[in-house]
Coordinates of C-alpha atoms in Angstrom, one line a residue:
X553 CA 81.1 83.4 49.0
X554 CA 83.0 80.1 49.9
X555 CA 86.0 80.4 52.0
X556 CA 88.7 77.4 52.0
X557 CA 91.1 77.1 54.8
X558 CA 94.3 75.2 55.2
X559 CA 94.2 74.2 58.7
X560 CA 97.5 74.1 60.7
X561 CA 98.1 72.0 63.7
X562 CA 98.6 73.9 67.0
X563 CA 97.0 77.4 65.7
X564 CA 95.0 78.7 68.4
X565 CA 92.6 80.6 66.4
X566 CA 90.2 78.9 64.0
X567 CA 88.3 81.0 61.2
X568 CA 84.7 81.0 61.7
X569 CA 83.1 78.4 59.4
X570 CA 80.5 81.0 57.7
X571 CA 82.5 83.4 55.2
X572 CA 81.5 86.7 56.7
X573 CA 85.3 87.8 57.5
X574 CA 86.6 86.8 54.2
X575 CA 83.4 88.5 52.6
X576 CA 84.2 91.7 54.8
X577 CA 87.6 92.4 52.9
X578 CA 87.6 90.3 49.6
X579 CA 85.7 91.1 46.5
X580 CA 85.9 87.9 44.9
X581 CA 83.4 85.2 45.1
X582 CA 86.1 82.4 46.5
X583 CA 89.0 82.8 48.2
X584 CA 91.6 80.2 49.8
X585 CA 93.6 81.1 53.1
X586 CA 96.5 79.7 54.5
X587 CA 98.6 80.1 58.1
X588 CA 101.4 82.9 57.4
X589 CA 104.3 83.2 59.4
X590 CA 105.6 82.1 62.8
X591 CA 104.4 84.7 65.1
X592 CA 104.0 84.2 68.8
X593 CA 100.8 86.2 69.4
X594 CA 98.4 86.6 67.0
X595 CA 97.0 84.3 64.0
X596 CA 98.0 85.5 60.7
X597 CA 96.9 84.4 57.3
X598 CA 97.2 84.9 53.5
X599 CA 94.2 85.5 51.7
X600 CA 94.5 84.5 47.9
X601 CA 91.9 86.5 46.6
X602 CA 91.2 88.6 43.4
X603 CA 92.2 91.4 42.5
X604 CA 94.9 90.8 44.9
X605 CA 96.2 88.6 47.8
X606 CA 96.1 90.2 51.2
X607 CA 97.0 89.3 54.9
X608 CA 94.1 88.9 57.4
X609 CA 94.8 88.7 61.0
X610 CA 93.1 88.3 64.1
X611 CA 94.2 90.1 66.8
X612 CA 94.9 87.9 70.2
X613 CA 92.4 89.4 72.6
X614 CA 94.2 87.9 75.6
X615 CA 97.2 90.1 75.1
X616 CA 95.9 93.2 73.7
X617 CA 93.2 94.4 76.0
X618 CA 91.7 97.0 73.3
X619 CA 92.5 95.7 69.7
X620 CA 91.1 99.0 68.6
X621 CA 94.3 100.5 69.7
X622 CA 96.5 98.4 67.9
X623 CA 94.7 99.0 64.8
X624 CA 94.3 102.7 65.1
X625 CA 97.9 103.2 65.5
X626 CA 99.0 101.0 62.6
X627 CA 96.6 103.6 60.6
X628 CA 98.3 106.7 62.4
X629 CA 101.8 105.7 61.4
X630 CA 100.6 104.8 57.8
X631 CA 99.2 108.1 57.4
X632 CA 102.1 109.8 58.7
X633 CA 104.2 107.7 56.6
X634 CA 102.5 109.2 53.5
X635 CA 103.6 113.0 54.3
X636 CA 107.1 112.3 55.5
X637 CA 110.1 113.7 53.6
X638 CA 109.9 111.9 49.9
X639 CA 113.8 111.4 50.2
X640 CA 113.5 109.6 53.2
X641 CA 110.1 107.6 52.7
X642 CA 111.3 106.3 49.0
X643 CA 112.2 102.9 49.0
X644 CA 111.0 102.2 52.4
X645 CA 108.5 99.3 52.7
X646 CA 105.6 99.1 54.9
X647 CA 102.3 97.4 54.8
X648 CA 99.4 99.3 53.8
X649 CA 95.8 98.8 55.9
X650 CA 92.9 97.6 54.1
X651 CA 89.5 98.6 54.8
X652 CA 86.6 96.7 54.9
X653 CA 83.9 96.6 52.1
X654 CA 81.9 99.2 54.4
X655 CA 84.9 101.6 54.9
X656 CA 86.2 100.4 58.6
X657 CA 89.7 99.4 59.3
X658 CA 88.4 96.0 61.0
X659 CA 85.9 93.7 61.2
X660 CA 84.7 92.3 64.7
X661 CA 83.0 88.5 64.2
X662 CA 80.2 86.8 66.4
X663 CA 82.4 85.8 69.1
X664 CA 83.8 89.3 69.7
X665 CA 87.1 88.7 68.0
X666 CA 88.9 91.7 65.8
X667 CA 90.1 91.1 62.5
X668 CA 92.1 93.2 60.3
X669 CA 93.7 93.3 57.1
X670 CA 96.5 94.6 55.4
X671 CA 98.2 94.8 51.7
X672 CA 100.2 91.6 51.1
X673 CA 103.9 92.3 50.4
X674 CA 105.5 89.6 48.5
X675 CA 109.3 89.9 49.8
X676 CA 111.6 87.7 51.8
X677 CA 112.3 87.4 55.3
X678 CA 115.1 85.9 57.3
X679 CA 116.0 84.3 60.6
X680 CA 119.9 84.7 60.1
X681 CA 121.9 87.3 58.9
X682 CA 124.2 86.1 56.0
X683 CA 127.1 89.0 56.0
X684 CA 128.2 92.2 57.9
X685 CA 126.9 94.1 54.7
X686 CA 123.4 92.7 55.0
X687 CA 123.5 93.6 58.9
X688 CA 124.2 97.2 57.7
X689 CA 121.2 97.4 55.5
X690 CA 119.0 96.1 58.7
X691 CA 121.0 98.9 60.8
X692 CA 120.1 101.5 58.2
X693 CA 116.3 100.2 58.1
X694 CA 115.8 100.5 61.2
X695 CA 117.2 103.9 61.7
X696 CA 115.1 105.2 58.8
X697 CA 111.9 103.9 60.9
X698 CA 113.1 105.8 63.9
X699 CA 113.8 109.1 61.4
X700 CA 110.4 108.7 59.6
X701 CA 108.4 109.0 62.9
X702 CA 110.6 111.1 65.1
X703 CA 108.3 114.1 64.6
X704 CA 105.5 112.3 65.1
X705 CA 104.5 113.4 68.7
X706 CA 104.5 110.4 70.9
X707 CA 100.9 111.6 72.2
X708 CA 99.4 110.5 68.8
X709 CA 100.1 106.6 69.6
X710 CA 98.3 105.1 72.2
X711 CA 99.7 102.4 74.4
X712 CA 99.0 99.1 72.9
X713 CA 100.4 97.0 75.7
X714 CA 100.4 98.8 78.9
X715 CA 103.7 97.7 81.0
X716 CA 105.4 96.4 77.8
X717 CA 109.1 96.7 78.3
X718 CA 109.0 97.5 82.0
X719 CA 111.3 95.2 83.3
X720 CA 110.4 95.7 87.0
X721 CA 106.8 94.6 86.0
X722 CA 108.0 91.4 84.4
X723 CA 110.3 90.6 87.5
X724 CA 107.3 90.8 90.1
X725 CA 105.3 88.5 87.5
X726 CA 108.0 86.2 87.5
X727 CA 108.8 86.4 91.3
X728 CA 105.1 85.8 92.3
X729 CA 104.9 82.5 89.6
X730 CA 108.6 81.1 90.6
X731 CA 108.0 80.9 94.3
X732 CA 105.0 78.7 93.6
X733 CA 106.0 76.6 90.6
X734 CA 109.8 76.8 90.5
X735 CA 111.0 72.8 89.8
X736 CA 114.5 73.2 91.7
X737 CA 115.4 69.3 90.7
X738 CA 115.0 70.5 86.5
X739 CA 118.3 71.6 85.4
X740 CA 116.6 74.1 82.8
X741 CA 114.7 75.5 85.3
X742 CA 117.3 76.1 87.6
X743 CA 119.6 77.5 84.9
X744 CA 116.8 80.1 84.3
X745 CA 116.6 81.0 88.1
X746 CA 120.2 81.3 88.4
X747 CA 120.7 83.6 85.4
X748 CA 117.8 86.0 86.3
X749 CA 119.0 86.5 89.9
X750 CA 122.8 87.1 88.6
X751 CA 121.9 89.5 85.8
X752 CA 118.6 91.3 87.2
X753 CA 120.6 94.1 88.7
X754 CA 122.8 94.6 85.5
X755 CA 120.0 94.6 83.1
X756 CA 117.8 97.1 85.2
X757 CA 120.0 100.0 83.9
X758 CA 117.4 101.6 81.6
X759 CA 114.6 101.0 84.0
X760 CA 116.4 103.1 86.3
X761 CA 117.1 105.8 84.1
X762 CA 113.5 105.9 83.0
X763 CA 112.5 106.2 86.6
X764 CA 114.4 109.5 87.0
X765 CA 113.0 110.7 83.4
X766 CA 116.5 110.2 81.9
X767 CA 115.0 108.5 78.9
X768 CA 113.2 110.2 76.3
X769 CA 110.2 108.8 74.7
X770 CA 109.8 108.7 70.9
X771 CA 107.6 106.5 68.4
X772 CA 109.2 102.8 68.3
X773 CA 108.8 99.9 66.4
X774 CA 108.6 97.9 69.9
X775 CA 109.3 94.5 68.5
X776 CA 112.4 94.9 65.7
X777 CA 113.6 91.2 65.9
X778 CA 115.4 90.2 62.6
X779 CA 112.1 88.2 61.5
X780 CA 110.1 91.2 61.3
X781 CA 112.3 92.9 58.8
X782 CA 111.5 93.1 54.8
X783 CA 114.2 92.0 52.5
X784 CA 114.1 92.5 48.9
X785 CA 115.6 90.4 46.3
X786 CA 118.9 91.4 46.8
X787 CA 118.5 90.2 50.5
X788 CA 118.6 94.0 51.5
X789 CA 116.6 95.2 54.4
X790 CA 114.1 97.8 53.1
X791 CA 111.0 97.7 55.7
X792 CA 109.5 96.4 58.8
X793 CA 106.6 94.1 59.2
X794 CA 104.6 93.5 62.6
X795 CA 103.8 97.1 63.9
X796 CA 101.1 95.7 66.8
X797 CA 103.4 97.2 69.4
X798 CA 104.2 100.7 67.7
X799 CA 104.1 103.4 70.5
X800 CA 105.8 105.7 72.4
X801 CA 109.1 103.9 74.1
X802 CA 112.7 104.2 74.2
X803 CA 114.9 103.7 71.4
X804 CA 117.1 101.6 73.2
X805 CA 114.9 99.0 73.3
X806 CA 114.6 98.8 69.5
X807 CA 118.3 98.7 69.0
X808 CA 118.6 96.2 72.0
X809 CA 115.9 93.9 70.3
X810 CA 117.4 94.2 66.9
X811 CA 121.0 93.5 67.9
X812 CA 120.0 90.5 70.5
X813 CA 117.9 88.6 67.7
X814 CA 120.2 89.6 64.8
X815 CA 123.6 88.7 66.5
X816 CA 122.7 85.7 68.1
X817 CA 124.6 82.3 66.6
X818 CA 121.3 80.4 67.3
X819 CA 117.5 81.0 66.6
X820 CA 115.0 82.0 69.2
X821 CA 113.6 78.7 69.3
X822 CA 116.6 76.2 69.1
X823 CA 116.3 73.0 71.0
X824 CA 119.4 71.3 72.4
X825 CA 122.5 72.6 74.7
X826 CA 124.0 74.8 71.7
X827 CA 125.3 77.8 73.4
X828 CA 124.4 81.1 71.7
X829 CA 126.9 83.6 71.1
X830 CA 126.6 87.4 70.4
X831 CA 128.6 88.0 66.8
X832 CA 130.4 91.4 67.2
X833 CA 131.0 91.5 63.5
X834 CA 127.3 91.6 62.9
X835 CA 126.9 94.0 65.7
X836 CA 129.4 96.2 63.9
X837 CA 127.6 96.0 60.8
X838 CA 124.1 96.9 62.3
X839 CA 125.6 99.8 64.1
X840 CA 127.6 101.2 61.2
X841 CA 124.2 100.8 59.1
X842 CA 122.4 102.7 61.8
X843 CA 124.9 105.7 61.9
X844 CA 125.5 106.0 58.3
X845 CA 121.5 106.5 58.0
X846 CA 121.9 109.9 60.1
X847 CA 120.0 108.8 63.2
X848 CA 122.7 110.3 65.5
X849 CA 121.7 113.8 64.1
X850 CA 117.8 113.3 64.5
X851 CA 117.3 110.7 67.3
X852 CA 119.0 111.8 70.6
X853 CA 121.1 108.6 71.2
X854 CA 123.8 108.1 73.8
X855 CA 126.1 105.4 72.7
X856 CA 126.9 104.4 76.5
X857 CA 123.2 103.2 76.6
X858 CA 123.0 100.9 73.6
X859 CA 124.8 98.1 75.6
X860 CA 122.5 98.5 78.5
X861 CA 119.3 98.3 75.8
X862 CA 120.7 95.4 74.4
X863 CA 121.5 93.7 77.6
X864 CA 118.1 94.8 79.0
X865 CA 115.8 93.5 76.3
X866 CA 117.4 90.1 76.1
X867 CA 117.1 89.7 79.8
X868 CA 113.6 90.6 79.6
X869 CA 112.6 88.5 76.9
X870 CA 114.2 85.6 79.1
X871 CA 112.3 86.6 82.1
X872 CA 108.9 86.7 79.9
X873 CA 109.6 83.1 78.4
X874 CA 110.5 81.7 81.8
X875 CA 107.4 83.1 83.7
X876 CA 105.3 82.1 80.8
X877 CA 106.4 78.6 81.0
X878 CA 106.0 78.7 84.9
X879 CA 102.5 79.8 84.2
X880 CA 101.4 77.3 81.7
X881 CA 102.0 79.1 78.5
X882 CA 99.3 81.4 78.4
X883 CA 101.0 84.4 76.5
X884 CA 103.2 83.1 74.0
X885 CA 101.9 80.5 71.6
X886 CA 103.7 77.3 71.8
X887 CA 102.8 73.8 70.2
X888 CA 104.0 71.5 73.4
X889 CA 104.7 72.4 77.2
X890 CA 108.6 73.1 77.4
X891 CA 109.3 75.6 74.4
X892 CA 109.0 78.5 76.4
X893 CA 111.3 77.2 78.9
X894 CA 113.7 76.3 75.8
X895 CA 113.5 80.0 74.6
X896 CA 114.2 81.2 78.0
X897 CA 117.0 79.3 78.5
X898 CA 118.6 80.4 75.1
X899 CA 117.8 84.1 76.0
X900 CA 119.2 84.0 79.2
X901 CA 122.3 81.9 78.0
X902 CA 122.5 84.7 75.4
X903 CA 122.5 87.2 78.2
X904 CA 125.6 85.5 80.0
X905 CA 127.5 85.7 76.7
X906 CA 126.6 89.3 76.2
X907 CA 127.8 90.0 79.9
X908 CA 131.0 88.2 79.3
X909 CA 131.7 90.5 76.1
X910 CA 130.6 93.7 77.8
X911 CA 134.0 95.5 77.5
X912 CA 134.3 94.4 73.8
X913 CA 130.9 95.5 73.1
X914 CA 131.1 98.7 74.9
X915 CA 134.6 99.4 72.8
X916 CA 133.1 98.5 69.6
X917 CA 130.1 100.8 70.0
X918 CA 132.2 103.8 71.3
X919 CA 134.5 103.4 68.4
X920 CA 131.8 103.2 65.7
X921 CA 130.0 106.3 66.8
X922 CA 133.3 108.4 67.6
X923 CA 133.9 107.4 64.1
X924 CA 130.7 108.6 62.6
X925 CA 130.5 111.6 65.0
X926 CA 133.5 112.9 63.5
X927 CA 132.2 112.5 59.9
X928 CA 129.1 114.7 60.7

């Protein structure tokens, strides 16, 4: 088998020159591979193969201590989806894991790297919502995900990332590295440091509730940012990608991540000094869609905690980006040093805008949930 690879500058992972990885999943004698997507963690490729193309991915062993957990969780939720309520499952799009020609869910290369494959879904994605109606489809899709897996016992999913979404752990890591490497004379470093100190107490509400066992665990996506949604040709959200972080978690983290990424007026990697704003109209659309899908009846939701989840996840990501910058970019993929600092600045500036609009956001959430609760 021959294996042609289109290389991308800055990619950390390189497919071995020999063709055993391609041969493990592909049936034809010649395949072409090209990088796919803009993920911050794993290396993902589209394999043009016969009879159909598929997605090949090397899991980042520096991030996922046990890649098999990610692979097994994916298989678990896919199997659960096949047995879900047909009316709820109908039209929901999710990738199907592929087995190797030997019947395994993964291939382990000579360097110890874990590779997995899934059916390629030829659909659109977006980094920016174009309308409130499109935002409603995003909310409906996230709610359907929560509903589809609401009766999957959390114990059936292993923890792919111990400590994931535990803000106190991220803050400890930040404090450890900030004390040694914080460059006070750099305005962006100083900006991030000041915002972390300013918002850390407000952003810890979900963490404190979790410590009191006031936050029930359920299967969540873990990373439902806007570019992980699948859109059809009509620009409607119909499913979710990137299921590496699926596990038992807090639903407000999912809602918060969806809202903070979809409602920001700038992209996560945007450069320059443009200040992000939190778009209340898009927020309204997403929450209306989430309510319309019936989540309030099946997934336990406290409207007052939605804002807390939004602020927590936005703040958490800012802390993580900034800490990774201080550590020398060891977690998130970057093309050059300084990108994680810009990402952190964007997230923490968005935090500031969210805090400034807290009353309006809480009022909006309460109005929407009161309206749809009256209809149920």
